[in-house]
Amino acid sequence: MDCVIQKAEVLDGAHLMRIIWQDGADSIYPAVWLRDNCQCPDCYLDSAKARKLLIEALDVYIGIKDLMFDKKKVHIMWPNDHYSEYKADWLKKRCFSQQARERLQKELFLPECQYWGSEFQLPTLDFEDVLKDDEHAYRWLSSLKKVGIVRLTGAADKRGEVLKLGKRIGFLYLTFYGHTWQVQDKIDANNVAYTTGKLSFHTDYPALHHPPGVQLLHCIKQTVTGGESEIVDGFNVCQKLKEKNPRAFQILSSTFVDFTDIGVDYCDFSVQSKHKIIELDDKDQVVRINFNNATRDTIFDVPVERVQPFYAALKEFVDLMNCKDFKFTFKMNPGDVITFDNWRLLHGRRSYEAGTEISRHLEGAYADWDVVMSRLRILRQSVQNRN
């Protein structure tokens, strides 16, 4: 990025500043935004990277009293003689043009998303490499963000390995099932996952208003027959549903569905939530899928005439998930850890036979996307600085 200032001038009665850059591009900055983001010690706490200036103290109609510049800095005097200076690279990064804003948003949020189907090649990395090396950890989390799932191999076949991954990213997401939880056949199971039966495609924990963003599952023991894992790229399926049946997509992305979870584990709990099964952002892009048929409540808060059309739309969505073109099946081996996007992927499990002793044991945990993205940005900076 060429950050050399060729010219700086005030416009619109001193309410705007225009910079012409050496590369020929130009940028416009509102005076009120410049004053709000003064970087001096009175207005900005550098040790916390946080603004000190209060909105109560901001004149929203402020104009620029005096403007000076050199190749690498802009110097502004305000009407009350407060002085501010702004570095060229800082300003150019925050340019208000659509192209510059889009570039910065991509840098901050890494929105690239690669859809996949049954031909999927599961990204795989070594567990110990991820724990010890920033380059491998960066590959892990960047692939997780882009593709939605990464398998780590070589973990010990004992409990506690997912806690190490939690520490690697920062910390895990505590729920009513604990910091970690054991997926195995249990008497009087308090969750359908703790049985030997087939699990249909679902996301975990839509009974929470903020479902966990990332799930970690570590295989400690695996049954000889059955117990295969099934995954599907929910965003890809949503795209197909929208093409094939726009009405079904509209119903699932506009109807609030009740979810519930009641029981005792880490502590006793009685959880209720409402979600659209397909959640869209303000640009109508799918950002999260909220669907677990086991915890979908018997309470359904819609007018009676909307009930059957909802079921028809949901059935079509689930039938697409189970289509051979979309689902990917694999079997975890002891020492494998799969880490996946719980807002994007739906996962399931084939049934297996119960024995006299536990034949299949996974340890699971959750992480929040804010924590994962924080670590990903830090790792990216570490890798870039190293290279």
mmCIF file of N, CA and C in Angstrom, residues 204-262:
data_model
loop_
_atom_site.group_PDB
_atom_site.id
_atom_site.type_symbol
_atom_site.label_atom_id
_atom_site.label_comp_id
_atom_site.label_asym_id
_atom_site.label_seq_id
_atom_site.Cartn_x
_atom_site.Cartn_y
_atom_site.Cartn_z
ATOM 1 N N ASP A 204 -25.011 -28.364 17.361
ATOM 2 C CA ASP A 204 -25.103 -28.507 18.809
ATOM 3 C C ASP A 204 -25.666 -27.247 19.460
ATOM 4 N N TYR A 205 -26.523 -27.476 20.408
ATOM 5 C CA TYR A 205 -26.934 -26.489 21.400
ATOM 6 C C TYR A 205 -27.712 -25.270 20.872
ATOM 7 N N PRO A 206 -28.624 -25.451 19.908
ATOM 8 C CA PRO A 206 -29.465 -24.305 19.550
ATOM 9 C C PRO A 206 -30.407 -23.893 20.678
ATOM 10 N N ALA A 207 -30.466 -24.705 21.751
ATOM 11 C CA ALA A 207 -31.270 -24.320 22.917
ATOM 12 C C ALA A 207 -30.676 -23.099 23.638
ATOM 13 N N LEU A 208 -29.418 -22.762 23.334
ATOM 14 C CA LEU A 208 -28.817 -21.533 23.846
ATOM 15 C C LEU A 208 -29.060 -20.395 22.860
ATOM 16 N N HIS A 209 -29.264 -19.190 23.361
ATOM 17 C CA HIS A 209 -29.429 -18.055 22.458
ATOM 18 C C HIS A 209 -28.132 -17.722 21.721
ATOM 19 N N HIS A 210 -26.993 -18.089 22.314
ATOM 20 C CA HIS A 210 -25.710 -17.934 21.621
ATOM 21 C C HIS A 210 -25.043 -19.306 21.569
ATOM 22 N N PRO A 211 -25.409 -20.139 20.573
ATOM 23 C CA PRO A 211 -24.838 -21.488 20.493
ATOM 24 C C PRO A 211 -23.320 -21.439 20.310
ATOM 25 N N PRO A 212 -22.600 -22.422 20.848
ATOM 26 C CA PRO A 212 -21.138 -22.431 20.687
ATOM 27 C C PRO A 212 -20.739 -22.445 19.218
ATOM 28 N N GLY A 213 -19.700 -21.679 18.890
ATOM 29 C CA GLY A 213 -19.299 -21.534 17.493
ATOM 30 C C GLY A 213 -18.456 -22.663 16.963
ATOM 31 N N VAL A 214 -17.606 -23.226 17.816
ATOM 32 C CA VAL A 214 -16.665 -24.264 17.382
ATOM 33 C C VAL A 214 -16.786 -25.464 18.316
ATOM 34 N N GLN A 215 -16.762 -26.644 17.737
ATOM 35 C CA GLN A 215 -16.798 -27.870 18.531
ATOM 36 C C GLN A 215 -15.506 -28.655 18.332
ATOM 37 N N LEU A 216 -15.018 -29.251 19.412
ATOM 38 C CA LEU A 216 -13.835 -30.101 19.376
ATOM 39 C C LEU A 216 -14.235 -31.485 19.873
ATOM 40 N N LEU A 217 -13.937 -32.523 19.111
ATOM 41 C CA LEU A 217 -14.267 -33.901 19.494
ATOM 42 C C LEU A 217 -13.023 -34.771 19.371
ATOM 43 N N HIS A 218 -12.616 -35.369 20.474
ATOM 44 C CA HIS A 218 -11.410 -36.193 20.532
ATOM 45 C C HIS A 218 -11.806 -37.654 20.691
ATOM 46 N N CYS A 219 -11.356 -38.495 19.777
ATOM 47 C CA CYS A 219 -11.657 -39.927 19.833
ATOM 48 C C CYS A 219 -10.654 -40.623 20.759
ATOM 49 N N ILE A 220 -11.163 -41.168 21.849
ATOM 50 C CA ILE A 220 -10.333 -41.908 22.804
ATOM 51 C C ILE A 220 -10.438 -43.410 22.555
ATOM 52 N N LYS A 221 -11.644 -43.859 22.218
ATOM 53 C CA LYS A 221 -11.875 -45.270 21.928
ATOM 54 C C LYS A 221 -12.929 -45.362 20.833
ATOM 55 N N GLN A 222 -12.749 -46.285 19.884
ATOM 56 C CA GLN A 222 -13.673 -46.400 18.760
ATOM 57 C C GLN A 222 -14.175 -47.825 18.618
ATOM 58 N N THR A 223 -15.459 -47.951 18.339
ATOM 59 C CA THR A 223 -16.061 -49.256 18.126
ATOM 60 C C THR A 223 -15.590 -49.871 16.810
ATOM 61 N N VAL A 224 -15.549 -51.184 16.754
ATOM 62 C CA VAL A 224 -15.070 -51.879 15.544
ATOM 63 C C VAL A 224 -16.058 -51.694 14.403
ATOM 64 N N THR A 225 -17.338 -51.896 14.687
ATOM 65 C CA THR A 225 -18.356 -51.748 13.640
ATOM 66 C C THR A 225 -19.304 -50.607 13.994
ATOM 67 N N GLY A 226 -19.661 -49.801 12.976
ATOM 68 C CA GLY A 226 -20.566 -48.680 13.182
ATOM 69 C C GLY A 226 -19.862 -47.480 13.795
ATOM 70 N N GLY A 227 -20.658 -46.471 14.150
ATOM 71 C CA GLY A 227 -20.116 -45.282 14.805
ATOM 72 C C GLY A 227 -19.419 -44.316 13.871
ATOM 73 N N GLU A 228 -19.608 -44.493 12.537
ATOM 74 C CA GLU A 228 -18.975 -43.556 11.602
ATOM 75 C C GLU A 228 -19.560 -42.148 11.773
ATOM 76 N N SER A 229 -18.720 -41.158 11.541
ATOM 77 C CA SER A 229 -19.151 -39.761 11.610
ATOM 78 C C SER A 229 -19.623 -39.298 10.238
ATOM 79 N N GLU A 230 -20.667 -38.481 10.230
ATOM 80 C CA GLU A 230 -21.174 -37.893 8.993
ATOM 81 C C GLU A 230 -21.228 -36.385 9.161
ATOM 82 N N ILE A 231 -20.775 -35.668 8.147
ATOM 83 C CA ILE A 231 -20.812 -34.208 8.180
ATOM 84 C C ILE A 231 -21.360 -33.685 6.861
ATOM 85 N N VAL A 232 -21.903 -32.480 6.909
ATOM 86 C CA VAL A 232 -22.405 -31.831 5.701
ATOM 87 C C VAL A 232 -22.154 -30.334 5.839
ATOM 88 N N ASP A 233 -21.799 -29.702 4.717
ATOM 89 C CA ASP A 233 -21.574 -28.262 4.687
ATOM 90 C C ASP A 233 -22.939 -27.575 4.611
ATOM 91 N N GLY A 234 -23.424 -27.114 5.743
ATOM 92 C CA GLY A 234 -24.753 -26.530 5.803
ATOM 93 C C GLY A 234 -24.923 -25.314 4.914
ATOM 94 N N PHE A 235 -23.867 -24.503 4.770
ATOM 95 C CA PHE A 235 -23.970 -23.318 3.910
ATOM 96 C C PHE A 235 -24.164 -23.726 2.454
ATOM 97 N N ASN A 236 -23.484 -24.793 2.047
ATOM 98 C CA ASN A 236 -23.642 -25.313 0.685
ATOM 99 C C ASN A 236 -25.055 -25.832 0.471
ATOM 100 N N VAL A 237 -25.584 -26.558 1.456
ATOM 101 C CA VAL A 237 -26.948 -27.092 1.364
ATOM 102 C C VAL A 237 -27.966 -25.947 1.317
ATOM 103 N N CYS A 238 -27.746 -24.897 2.103
ATOM 104 C CA CYS A 238 -28.641 -23.734 2.092
ATOM 105 C C CYS A 238 -28.681 -23.095 0.705
ATOM 106 N N GLN A 239 -27.509 -22.971 0.086
ATOM 107 C CA GLN A 239 -27.442 -22.396 -1.258
ATOM 108 C C GLN A 239 -28.263 -23.227 -2.247
ATOM 109 N N LYS A 240 -28.130 -24.551 -2.140
ATOM 110 C CA LYS A 240 -28.871 -25.444 -3.024
ATOM 111 C C LYS A 240 -30.373 -25.346 -2.757
ATOM 112 N N LEU A 241 -30.761 -25.278 -1.481
ATOM 113 C CA LEU A 241 -32.178 -25.162 -1.136
ATOM 114 C C LEU A 241 -32.770 -23.871 -1.705
ATOM 115 N N LYS A 242 -32.019 -22.786 -1.609
ATOM 116 C CA LYS A 242 -32.503 -21.503 -2.121
ATOM 117 C C LYS A 242 -32.718 -21.560 -3.627
ATOM 118 N N GLU A 243 -31.817 -22.280 -4.343
ATOM 119 C CA GLU A 243 -31.962 -22.436 -5.797
ATOM 120 C C GLU A 243 -33.155 -23.338 -6.141
ATOM 121 N N LYS A 244 -33.274 -24.418 -5.405
ATOM 122 C CA LYS A 244 -34.267 -25.456 -5.732
ATOM 123 C C LYS A 244 -35.675 -25.080 -5.256
ATOM 124 N N ASN A 245 -35.768 -24.497 -4.062
ATOM 125 C CA ASN A 245 -37.065 -24.187 -3.480
ATOM 126 C C ASN A 245 -36.967 -22.894 -2.670
ATOM 127 N N PRO A 246 -37.027 -21.734 -3.351
ATOM 128 C CA PRO A 246 -36.898 -20.448 -2.648
ATOM 129 C C PRO A 246 -37.926 -20.263 -1.536
ATOM 130 N N ARG A 247 -39.124 -20.824 -1.721
ATOM 131 C CA ARG A 247 -40.166 -20.692 -0.702
ATOM 132 C C ARG A 247 -39.760 -21.421 0.586
ATOM 133 N N ALA A 248 -39.209 -22.630 0.455
ATOM 134 C CA ALA A 248 -38.755 -23.377 1.629
ATOM 135 C C ALA A 248 -37.640 -22.619 2.337
ATOM 136 N N PHE A 249 -36.701 -22.062 1.560
ATOM 137 C CA PHE A 249 -35.608 -21.278 2.137
ATOM 138 C C PHE A 249 -36.162 -20.075 2.896
ATOM 139 N N GLN A 250 -37.161 -19.419 2.310
ATOM 140 C CA GLN A 250 -37.753 -18.240 2.938
ATOM 141 C C GLN A 250 -38.430 -18.603 4.263
ATOM 142 N N ILE A 251 -39.122 -19.726 4.279
ATOM 143 C CA ILE A 251 -39.805 -20.171 5.508
ATOM 144 C C ILE A 251 -38.791 -20.449 6.609
ATOM 145 N N LEU A 252 -37.729 -21.185 6.287
ATOM 146 C CA LEU A 252 -36.743 -21.571 7.308
ATOM 147 C C LEU A 252 -35.883 -20.404 7.764
ATOM 148 N N SER A 253 -35.789 -19.361 6.935
ATOM 149 C CA SER A 253 -34.976 -18.200 7.314
ATOM 150 C C SER A 253 -35.807 -17.069 7.913
ATOM 151 N N SER A 254 -37.110 -17.317 8.117
ATOM 152 C CA SER A 254 -37.965 -16.274 8.691
ATOM 153 C C SER A 254 -38.802 -16.768 9.870
ATOM 154 N N THR A 255 -38.889 -18.082 10.063
ATOM 155 C CA THR A 255 -39.729 -18.643 11.126
ATOM 156 C C THR A 255 -38.913 -18.901 12.385
ATOM 157 N N PHE A 256 -39.333 -18.311 13.491
ATOM 158 C CA PHE A 256 -38.670 -18.586 14.767
ATOM 159 C C PHE A 256 -39.154 -19.922 15.324
ATOM 160 N N VAL A 257 -38.183 -20.773 15.688
ATOM 161 C CA VAL A 257 -38.466 -22.111 16.205
ATOM 162 C C VAL A 257 -38.004 -22.170 17.661
ATOM 163 N N ASP A 258 -38.817 -22.792 18.510
ATOM 164 C CA ASP A 258 -38.465 -22.941 19.926
ATOM 165 C C ASP A 258 -37.585 -24.173 20.127
ATOM 166 N N PHE A 259 -36.532 -24.006 20.940
ATOM 167 C CA PHE A 259 -35.666 -25.112 21.346
ATOM 168 C C PHE A 259 -35.612 -25.161 22.867
ATOM 169 N N THR A 260 -35.421 -26.360 23.419
ATOM 170 C CA THR A 260 -35.398 -26.512 24.874
ATOM 171 C C THR A 260 -34.388 -27.582 25.278
ATOM 172 N N ASP A 261 -33.841 -27.451 26.458
ATOM 173 C CA ASP A 261 -32.958 -28.482 27.021
ATOM 174 C C ASP A 261 -33.098 -28.418 28.538
ATOM 175 N N ILE A 262 -33.537 -29.521 29.137
ATOM 176 C CA ILE A 262 -33.810 -29.570 30.577
ATOM 177 C C ILE A 262 -33.127 -30.796 31.171
#
